[in-house]
Structure formats: structure tokens, C-alpha cells
Coordinates of N, CA and C in Angstrom, one line a residue:
X1 N 0.8 -1.2 0.0 CA 0.0 0.0 0.0 C 0.9 1.2 0.0
X2 N 0.6 2.2 -0.9 CA 1.4 3.4 -1.0 C 0.7 4.6 -0.3
X3 N 1.4 5.7 -0.1 CA 0.7 6.8 0.6 C -0.6 7.3 -0.2
X4 N -0.5 7.2 -1.5 CA -1.7 7.5 -2.3 C -2.8 6.6 -2.1
X5 N -2.5 5.3 -1.9 CA -3.6 4.4 -1.6 C -4.3 4.7 -0.2
X6 N -3.5 5.1 0.7 CA -4.0 5.5 2.0 C -4.9 6.8 1.9
X7 N -4.4 7.7 1.1 CA -5.1 9.0 0.9 C -6.5 8.7 0.3
X8 N -6.5 7.7 -0.7 CA -7.8 7.4 -1.3 C -8.8 6.8 -0.4
X9 N -8.3 6.1 0.6 CA -9.2 5.5 1.6 C -10.1 6.5 2.4
X10 N -9.6 7.8 2.4 CA -10.3 8.8 3.2 C -10.6 10.0 2.3
X11 N -10.5 9.9 1.0 CA -10.9 11.0 0.1 C -12.3 10.7 -0.4
X12 N -13.2 11.5 -0.1 CA -14.6 11.2 -0.4 C -14.9 11.5 -1.9
X13 N -16.1 11.1 -2.3 CA -16.5 11.3 -3.7 C -16.6 12.7 -4.2
X14 N -16.7 13.7 -3.2 CA -16.7 15.1 -3.5 C -15.3 15.7 -3.5
X15 N -14.3 14.8 -3.3 CA -12.9 15.3 -3.4 C -12.3 15.7 -2.0
X16 N -13.2 15.8 -1.0 CA -12.7 16.2 0.3 C -12.0 15.1 1.1
X17 N -11.1 15.4 1.9 CA -10.4 14.4 2.8 C -10.9 14.5 4.2
X18 N -11.3 13.3 4.8 CA -11.7 13.3 6.2 C -11.5 12.0 6.8
X19 N -10.7 12.0 7.9 CA -10.5 10.7 8.6 C -10.9 11.0 10.1
X20 N -11.7 10.2 10.7 CA -12.2 10.4 12.0 C -12.3 9.0 12.7
X21 N -11.9 9.0 14.0 CA -12.0 7.7 14.8 C -13.0 8.0 15.9
X22 N -13.3 6.9 16.6 CA -14.2 7.0 17.7 C -13.5 7.7 18.9
X23 N -14.2 8.6 19.5 CA -13.7 9.4 20.6 C -14.2 8.9 22.0
X24 N -14.9 7.8 22.0 CA -15.5 7.3 23.2 C -15.6 5.8 23.1
X25 N -15.9 5.1 24.2 CA -16.1 3.6 24.1 C -17.3 3.3 23.2
X26 N -17.2 2.2 22.5 CA -18.4 1.8 21.7 C -19.3 1.0 22.5
X27 N -20.6 1.3 22.4 CA -21.7 0.6 23.1 C -22.7 0.2 22.0
X28 N -22.6 -1.0 21.5 CA -23.4 -1.5 20.4 C -24.7 -2.0 20.8
X29 N -25.7 -1.9 19.9 CA -27.0 -2.6 20.0 C -27.4 -3.0 18.6
X30 N -28.0 -4.2 18.4 CA -28.3 -4.7 17.1 C -29.8 -5.1 17.1
X31 N -30.5 -4.7 16.0 CA -31.9 -4.9 15.9 C -32.2 -5.8 14.6
X32 N -33.1 -6.7 14.7 CA -33.6 -7.4 13.6 C -32.9 -8.7 13.3
X33 N -32.2 -9.2 14.3 CA -31.5 -10.5 14.0 C -31.8 -11.5 15.2
X34 N -31.6 -12.8 14.9 CA -31.8 -13.8 15.9 C -30.6 -13.8 16.9
X35 N -30.8 -14.5 18.0 CA -29.8 -14.5 19.0 C -28.4 -15.1 18.5
X36 N -28.5 -16.1 17.7 CA -27.3 -16.7 17.2 C -26.5 -15.7 16.3
X37 N -27.2 -14.9 15.5 CA -26.5 -13.9 14.7 C -26.0 -12.8 15.6
X38 N -26.8 -12.5 16.6 CA -26.4 -11.3 17.5 C -25.0 -11.6 18.1
X39 N -24.8 -12.8 18.6 CA -23.5 -13.0 19.2 C -22.3 -12.9 18.2
X40 N -22.6 -13.3 16.9 CA -21.6 -13.2 15.8 C -21.3 -11.8 15.5
X41 N -22.4 -10.9 15.5 CA -22.2 -9.5 15.2 C -21.4 -8.8 16.3
X42 N -21.8 -9.0 17.5 CA -21.1 -8.4 18.6 C -19.7 -8.9 18.8
X43 N -19.5 -10.2 18.5 CA -18.1 -10.7 18.5 C -17.2 -10.1 17.5
X44 N -17.8 -9.8 16.3 CA -17.0 -9.1 15.3 C -16.7 -7.7 15.7
X45 N -17.6 -7.0 16.3 CA -17.4 -5.6 16.7 C -16.3 -5.6 17.8
X46 N -16.3 -6.6 18.7 CA -15.3 -6.7 19.8 C -14.0 -7.0 19.2
X47 N -13.9 -7.8 18.2 CA -12.6 -8.2 17.6 C -12.0 -7.0 16.9
X48 N -12.8 -6.2 16.2 CA -12.2 -5.0 15.5 C -11.8 -4.0 16.5
X49 N -12.6 -3.8 17.6 CA -12.3 -2.9 18.6 C -11.0 -3.2 19.3
X50 N -10.8 -4.5 19.6 CA -9.6 -5.0 20.2 C -8.4 -4.7 19.3
X51 N -8.5 -5.0 18.0 CA -7.4 -4.7 17.1 C -7.0 -3.2 17.1
X52 N -8.0 -2.4 17.1 CA -7.7 -0.9 17.0 C -7.4 -0.3 18.3
X53 N -7.8 -1.0 19.4 CA -7.6 -0.4 20.7 C -8.7 0.5 21.2
X54 N -9.9 0.2 20.6 CA -11.1 1.0 21.0 C -11.7 0.3 22.2
X55 N -12.1 1.1 23.2 CA -12.8 0.5 24.4 C -14.2 0.1 24.0
X56 N -14.7 -0.9 24.7 CA -16.1 -1.3 24.6 C -16.8 -0.9 25.9
X57 N -18.1 -0.7 25.8 CA -18.9 -0.4 27.0 C -20.3 -1.0 26.9
X58 N -20.9 -1.2 28.0 CA -22.3 -1.7 28.0 C -23.3 -0.6 27.6
X59 N -23.0 0.6 28.0 CA -23.9 1.7 27.7 C -23.1 3.0 27.5
X60 N -23.6 3.9 26.7 CA -23.0 5.2 26.5 C -23.8 6.2 27.4
X61 N -23.1 7.0 28.2 CA -23.8 7.8 29.2 C -24.7 8.9 28.5
X62 N -24.5 9.2 27.2 CA -25.3 10.2 26.6 C -26.4 9.6 25.7
X63 N -26.1 8.5 25.0 CA -27.1 7.9 24.1 C -27.6 6.5 24.5
X64 N -27.0 5.9 25.5 CA -27.4 4.6 25.8 C -26.6 3.6 25.0
X65 N -26.9 3.6 23.7 CA -26.1 2.8 22.7 C -25.7 3.8 21.7
X66 N -24.4 3.7 21.2 CA -23.9 4.7 20.2 C -23.5 4.0 18.9
X67 N -23.6 2.7 18.8 CA -23.4 2.0 17.6 C -24.6 1.1 17.4
X68 N -25.5 1.6 16.5 CA -26.8 0.9 16.3 C -26.8 0.3 14.9
X69 N -27.1 -1.0 14.9 CA -27.1 -1.7 13.6 C -28.5 -2.3 13.4
X70 N -29.1 -2.0 12.2 CA -30.5 -2.4 11.9 C -30.4 -3.3 10.7
X71 N -31.0 -4.5 10.9 CA -31.1 -5.5 9.8 C -32.6 -5.6 9.4
X72 N -32.9 -5.5 8.1 CA -34.3 -5.5 7.7 C -34.4 -6.0 6.2
X73 N -35.6 -6.2 5.8 CA -35.8 -6.6 4.4 C -36.2 -5.5 3.4
X74 N -36.8 -4.5 4.0 CA -37.3 -3.4 3.1 C -37.0 -2.0 3.8
X75 N -36.5 -1.1 3.0 CA -36.2 0.2 3.6 C -37.4 0.8 4.4
X76 N -38.6 0.6 3.9 CA -39.8 1.2 4.5 C -39.9 0.8 6.0
X77 N -39.4 -0.4 6.3 CA -39.5 -0.8 7.7 C -38.9 0.2 8.7
X78 N -37.9 0.9 8.3 CA -37.3 1.9 9.2 C -38.2 3.0 9.6
X79 N -39.2 3.3 8.8 CA -40.2 4.3 9.1 C -41.1 4.0 10.3
X80 N -41.1 2.7 10.6 CA -42.0 2.2 11.8 C -41.2 2.0 13.0
X81 N -39.9 2.2 13.0 CA -39.0 2.1 14.2 C -39.3 3.3 15.1
X82 N -39.8 3.0 16.4 CA -40.1 4.1 17.3 C -38.9 5.1 17.5
X83 N -39.2 6.4 17.3 CA -38.2 7.4 17.6 C -37.0 7.5 16.7
X84 N -36.9 6.6 15.7 CA -35.7 6.6 14.8 C -35.6 7.9 14.1
X85 N -36.8 8.5 13.8 CA -36.8 9.8 13.0 C -36.2 10.9 13.9
X86 N -36.2 10.7 15.2 CA -35.6 11.7 16.1 C -34.1 11.6 16.1
X87 N -33.6 10.4 16.0 CA -32.2 10.1 15.9 C -31.6 10.4 14.5
X88 N -32.4 10.2 13.5 CA -32.0 10.4 12.1 C -33.0 11.4 11.4
X89 N -32.7 12.7 11.6 CA -33.5 13.7 11.0 C -33.6 13.5 9.4
X90 N -34.8 13.7 8.9 CA -35.0 13.5 7.5 C -35.0 12.1 7.1
X91 N -35.5 11.2 8.0 CA -35.5 9.8 7.8 C -36.3 9.4 6.5
X92 N -37.5 10.0 6.4 CA -38.4 9.6 5.3 C -37.8 9.9 4.0
X93 N -37.1 11.1 3.9 CA -36.5 11.4 2.6 C -35.3 10.5 2.3
X94 N -34.6 10.2 3.4 CA -33.4 9.2 3.2 C -33.9 7.9 2.7
X95 N -35.0 7.4 3.3 CA -35.5 6.1 2.9 C -36.0 6.1 1.5
X96 N -36.6 7.2 1.1 CA -37.1 7.3 -0.3 C -35.9 7.3 -1.3
X97 N -34.8 8.0 -0.9 CA -33.7 8.0 -1.8 C -33.0 6.7 -1.9
X98 N -32.8 6.0 -0.7 CA -32.2 4.7 -0.7 C -33.0 3.6 -1.5
X99 N -34.3 3.7 -1.4 CA -35.2 2.8 -2.1 C -35.0 3.0 -3.6
X100 N -35.0 4.3 -4.0 CA -34.8 4.7 -5.4 C -33.5 4.2 -6.0
X101 N -32.4 4.2 -5.1 CA -31.1 3.8 -5.6 C -30.9 2.3 -5.6
X102 N -31.8 1.6 -4.9 CA -31.7 0.2 -4.8 C -30.6 -0.2 -3.8
X103 N -30.2 0.7 -2.9 CA -29.1 0.5 -1.9 C -29.4 -0.7 -1.0
X104 N -28.4 -1.4 -0.6 CA -28.6 -2.4 0.4 C -27.9 -2.1 1.7
X105 N -27.2 -1.0 1.8 CA -26.5 -0.6 3.1 C -26.3 0.9 3.1
X106 N -26.2 1.4 4.3 CA -26.0 2.9 4.5 C -25.5 3.1 5.9
X107 N -24.6 4.0 6.1 CA -24.1 4.3 7.4 C -24.2 5.8 7.7
X108 N -24.6 6.2 8.9 CA -24.6 7.6 9.3 C -23.7 7.7 10.5
X109 N -22.8 8.7 10.4 CA -22.0 9.0 11.6 C -22.3 10.3 12.2
X110 N -22.2 10.4 13.5 CA -22.4 11.6 14.3 C -21.1 11.9 15.0
X111 N -20.7 13.2 15.1 CA -19.4 13.6 15.6 C -19.5 14.5 16.8
X112 N -18.5 14.5 17.7 CA -18.5 15.4 18.8 C -17.8 16.7 18.4
X113 N -17.6 17.6 19.4 CA -17.0 18.9 19.1 C -15.6 18.9 18.6
X114 N -14.9 17.8 18.9 CA -13.5 17.6 18.3 C -13.4 16.9 17.0
X115 N -14.6 16.6 16.5 CA -14.7 15.9 15.2 C -14.6 14.4 15.3
X116 N -14.4 13.8 16.5 CA -14.4 12.4 16.7 C -15.8 11.8 16.6
X117 N -15.8 10.5 16.2 CA -17.1 9.8 16.1 C -17.7 9.6 17.5
X118 N -19.0 10.0 17.6 CA -19.7 9.8 18.8 C -20.9 8.8 18.7
X119 N -21.3 8.6 17.4 CA -22.3 7.6 17.2 C -22.3 7.2 15.7
X120 N -22.8 6.0 15.5 CA -22.9 5.4 14.1 C -24.1 4.6 14.0
X121 N -24.9 4.9 12.9 CA -26.1 4.1 12.6 C -25.8 3.3 11.4
X122 N -26.0 2.0 11.5 CA -25.7 1.1 10.3 C -27.0 0.5 9.9
X123 N -27.4 0.7 8.6 CA -28.6 0.1 8.1 C -28.3 -0.9 7.0
X124 N -28.8 -2.1 7.1 CA -28.5 -3.2 6.2 C -29.8 -3.8 5.7
X125 N -30.1 -3.6 4.4 CA -31.2 -4.3 3.8 C -30.8 -5.6 3.3
X126 N -31.4 -6.7 3.8 CA -30.9 -8.0 3.5 C -31.5 -8.5 2.2
X127 N -31.0 -8.0 1.1 CA -31.4 -8.4 -0.2 C -30.6 -9.7 -0.5
X128 N -30.7 -10.2 -1.7 CA -30.1 -11.5 -2.1 C -28.6 -11.5 -1.9
X129 N -28.0 -10.4 -2.3 CA -26.5 -10.3 -2.2 C -26.1 -10.3 -0.7
X130 N -26.8 -9.5 0.1 CA -26.4 -9.5 1.6 C -26.7 -10.9 2.2
X131 N -27.8 -11.4 1.9 CA -28.2 -12.7 2.5 C -27.3 -13.9 2.1
X132 N -26.6 -13.7 1.0 CA -25.7 -14.8 0.5 C -24.4 -14.8 1.3
X133 N -24.1 -13.7 2.0 CA -22.8 -13.7 2.7 C -22.9 -14.5 4.0
X134 N -21.9 -15.2 4.3 CA -21.9 -15.9 5.6 C -22.0 -14.8 6.8
X135 N -22.6 -15.1 7.9 CA -22.8 -14.2 8.9 C -21.5 -13.6 9.4
X136 N -20.5 -14.4 9.5 CA -19.2 -14.0 10.0 C -18.6 -12.9 9.1
X137 N -18.7 -13.1 7.8 CA -18.1 -12.2 6.8 C -18.9 -10.9 6.8
X138 N -20.2 -11.0 6.8 CA -21.0 -9.8 6.9 C -20.7 -9.0 8.2
X139 N -20.7 -9.6 9.3 CA -20.5 -8.9 10.6 C -19.1 -8.3 10.6
X140 N -18.1 -9.0 10.2 CA -16.7 -8.4 10.3 C -16.6 -7.2 9.4
X141 N -17.1 -7.4 8.2 CA -17.0 -6.2 7.2 C -17.7 -5.0 7.7
X142 N -18.9 -5.2 8.3 CA -19.6 -4.0 8.8 C -18.9 -3.4 10.0
X143 N -18.4 -4.3 10.9 CA -17.7 -3.8 12.0 C -16.5 -2.9 11.6
X144 N -15.7 -3.4 10.6 CA -14.6 -2.6 10.2 C -15.0 -1.3 9.6
X145 N -16.1 -1.3 8.8 CA -16.5 0.0 8.2 C -17.1 1.0 9.2
X146 N -17.5 0.5 10.4 CA -18.1 1.4 11.4 C -17.0 1.8 12.4
X147 N -15.8 1.2 12.3 CA -14.8 1.5 13.3 C -14.0 2.8 13.0
X148 N -14.2 3.3 11.8 CA -13.4 4.5 11.3 C -14.2 5.2 10.3
X149 N -14.1 6.5 10.1 CA -14.8 7.1 9.0 C -13.9 7.0 7.8
X150 N -14.2 6.0 7.0 CA -13.5 5.8 5.7 C -14.2 6.6 4.6
X151 N -13.6 6.8 3.5 CA -14.3 7.4 2.4 C -15.6 6.6 2.0
X152 N -16.5 7.4 1.4 CA -17.7 6.7 0.9 C -17.5 5.8 -0.3
X153 N -16.3 5.9 -0.9 CA -15.9 5.0 -2.0 C -14.8 4.0 -1.6
X154 N -14.4 4.0 -0.4 CA -13.2 3.2 0.0 C -13.3 1.8 -0.4
X155 N -14.4 1.2 -0.2 CA -14.6 -0.3 -0.4 C -15.5 -0.6 -1.6
X156 N -15.7 0.3 -2.5 CA -16.6 0.1 -3.6 C -16.0 -1.0 -4.5
X157 N -14.7 -1.1 -4.7 CA -14.1 -2.0 -5.6 C -13.5 -3.2 -4.9
X158 N -13.2 -3.1 -3.7 CA -12.6 -4.2 -2.9 C -13.0 -4.2 -1.5
X159 N -13.4 -5.4 -1.0 CA -13.8 -5.5 0.4 C -12.7 -5.2 1.3
X160 N -13.0 -4.8 2.6 CA -11.9 -4.7 3.6 C -11.5 -6.0 4.1
X161 N -12.1 -7.1 3.6 CA -11.8 -8.4 4.1 C -11.0 -9.3 3.1
X162 N -10.4 -10.3 3.7 CA -9.8 -11.4 2.9 C -10.2 -12.7 3.6
X163 N -10.0 -13.8 2.9 CA -10.4 -15.1 3.4 C -9.2 -15.9 3.6
X164 N -9.1 -16.6 4.8 CA -8.0 -17.5 5.1 C -8.3 -18.8 4.3
X165 N -7.2 -19.6 4.2 CA -7.4 -20.9 3.4 C -8.6 -21.8 3.9
X166 N -8.9 -21.7 5.2 CA -10.0 -22.5 5.7 C -11.4 -21.8 5.5
X167 N -11.4 -20.6 4.8 CA -12.6 -19.9 4.5 C -13.0 -18.8 5.5
X168 N -12.3 -18.7 6.6 CA -12.7 -17.7 7.7 C -12.3 -16.3 7.2
X169 N -13.1 -15.3 7.5 CA -12.8 -14.0 7.0 C -11.9 -13.3 8.0
X170 N -11.0 -12.5 7.5 CA -10.2 -11.6 8.4 C -10.0 -10.3 7.7
X171 N -9.6 -9.2 8.4 CA -9.4 -8.0 7.8 C -8.1 -8.1 6.9
X172 N -8.2 -7.5 5.7 CA -7.0 -7.4 4.9 C -5.9 -6.8 5.7
X173 N -4.6 -7.4 5.6 CA -3.6 -6.9 6.5 C -3.3 -5.4 6.4
X174 N -3.4 -4.8 5.2 CA -3.1 -3.4 5.1 C -4.3 -2.6 5.7
X175 N -5.5 -3.1 5.7 CA -6.6 -2.4 6.3 C -6.5 -2.4 7.8
X176 N -6.1 -3.6 8.3 CA -5.9 -3.7 9.8 C -4.8 -2.8 10.3
X177 N -3.7 -2.6 9.5 CA -2.6 -1.8 9.9 C -3.1 -0.3 9.9
X178 N -3.8 0.1 8.9 CA -4.3 1.5 8.8 C -5.3 1.8 10.0
X179 N -6.1 0.8 10.2 CA -7.1 1.0 11.3 C -6.4 1.2 12.6
X180 N -5.4 0.3 12.9 CA -4.7 0.4 14.1 C -3.9 1.7 14.2
X181 N -3.3 2.1 13.1 CA -2.5 3.4 13.0 C -3.4 4.6 13.3
X182 N -4.7 4.6 12.9 CA -5.6 5.7 13.1 C -5.9 5.9 14.5
X183 N -5.7 4.9 15.3 CA -6.0 5.0 16.8 C -4.8 5.2 17.6
X184 N -3.7 5.6 16.9 CA -2.5 6.0 17.7 C -2.8 7.2 18.5
X185 N -2.7 7.2 19.8 CA -3.1 8.4 20.6 C -2.3 9.7 20.3
X186 N -1.2 9.5 19.6 CA -0.4 10.7 19.2 C -1.2 11.5 18.1
X187 N -1.9 10.8 17.3 CA -2.6 11.4 16.2 C -3.9 12.1 16.6
X188 N -4.4 13.1 15.9 CA -5.7 13.7 16.3 C -6.8 12.7 16.0
X189 N -7.9 12.9 16.7 CA -9.1 12.1 16.5 C -9.8 12.3 15.2
X190 N -9.6 13.5 14.6 CA -10.1 13.8 13.3 C -9.2 14.7 12.5
X191 N -9.1 14.5 11.2 CA -8.2 15.3 10.4 C -8.8 15.5 9.0
X192 N -8.8 16.7 8.5 CA -9.3 17.0 7.2 C -8.2 17.4 6.2
X193 N -7.0 17.3 6.6 CA -5.8 17.6 5.8 C -5.2 16.3 5.2
X194 N -5.1 16.2 3.9 CA -4.6 14.9 3.3 C -3.2 14.5 3.8
X195 N -2.5 15.4 4.4 CA -1.2 15.1 5.0 C -1.3 14.0 6.1
X196 N -2.5 14.0 6.7 CA -2.8 13.0 7.7 C -2.5 11.6 7.2
X197 N -2.8 11.4 5.9 CA -2.6 10.0 5.3 C -1.2 9.6 5.3
X198 N -0.3 10.6 5.2 CA 1.2 10.3 5.3 C 1.5 9.8 6.7
X199 N 0.9 10.4 7.7 CA 1.2 9.9 9.0 C 0.6 8.5 9.3
X200 N -0.5 8.3 8.7 CA -1.1 6.9 8.9 C -0.2 5.9 8.1
X201 N 0.2 6.3 6.9 CA 1.1 5.4 6.2 C 2.4 5.1 6.9
X202 N 3.0 6.1 7.5 CA 4.2 5.8 8.2 C 4.1 4.9 9.4
X203 N 3.0 5.1 10.1 CA 2.7 4.2 11.2 C 2.4 2.8 10.8
X204 N 1.6 2.7 9.7 CA 1.2 1.3 9.2 C 2.4 0.6 8.7
X205 N 3.3 1.4 8.0 CA 4.5 0.7 7.4 C 5.4 0.2 8.5
X206 N 5.4 0.9 9.7 CA 6.3 0.5 10.8 C 5.7 -0.7 11.5
X207 N 4.5 -1.1 11.1 CA 3.8 -2.3 11.7 C 3.2 -2.0 13.1

């Protein structure tokens, strides 16, 4: 991975650069799955958090839960979730847009005064493509994409995951290194200057 590759991971489709990490412990909650899948999803979140050095918590003092993942079959189902429109302003318009685009996933991040992530909402419409993924693969990929503010195009062409010879999913080594580098306490929690990518690259290259 080159410095340009790292820069592209955080350069958004509008050309702006932004990298942000969690500024508080992650307190996850998952809706719309059975108990067996719930343990898989939470296990993936815990694995990614441990890799990056992010603390986990049972509750967030401000929000209760700050990483909320919703699994559903149709975008319209979100409109019937109690109080979700208060957490996600403009929910009806968002649902209409995602339906029109045929999207099967969407993430919304909220930030604190320092620009660090304070909350993330993960929406997954379980269409044929999503449903075909093994639960471990789906969970680990989503956990990785929620652990850091990546570009909206970062994983359009390549998944953040690789498969071991036995078929188990793992983070691609270069993605794991960048994720861990982004949580170096010496670095700022959020950065909008592309030079930040050089600092990430240097730390990732050092292992």
C-alpha cells in the first residue's frame, strides 16, 4: 500500500479528505437478528475494537447505545421504528432516496465537538446479495466499516476483508494496519488535511 492508496481510503467522492475515529467507548446494539447472529455480530465488533484499541462499554452515558445496527428486508421498515426519526432527521427522505437507488446498506456517523465519532447508525437491507454472505463475513466487514470514518468510496471495488485458506474472514492486512494506526493516541481524533494520510502510512509501514 502506498501513501496515495491510504489517501484514497479517506478521500470522499466530492474530493474532500476526512478521517475520524471513535472518541468514546463503543456501546453497540443490534436490531432485527436472531440470538445466534447477534453473538456473531457483537463478536465481530469486539474483535475489531480490540485490534484498533477501542474501548467497549455496556452503555453510552449520553445515548445509551452509540453504535446501532439495523437489519431488515425493506427500507420502509425503518419508518416504523419508534423514535428513529428523532435520531435520524430527514429519515423519510433518506428512505425514499435509498429505495430509489436500490441500496442495500448505509451508514450515518455523528461527531463530537473535536470531530471524533460519537455515534454510528448502520442500516442493512438483507437483499439477495447480503443474505448470500456468511454471517461472520457480513459482521466483520460491517464492524470494520463502522470503526473508522472511511471514504464513501473506499470499499466500492474491494472488500476490507480477505479469506483464510479455511474460509474464515479476516481484515486485509493493510486495512488492519491502517485501522490500528488511526487509533495511535499521538494522532488527532479527526483530520481534514490529506497530509494525515502520510502519518497513517508511516505508522502502518512500521507495523
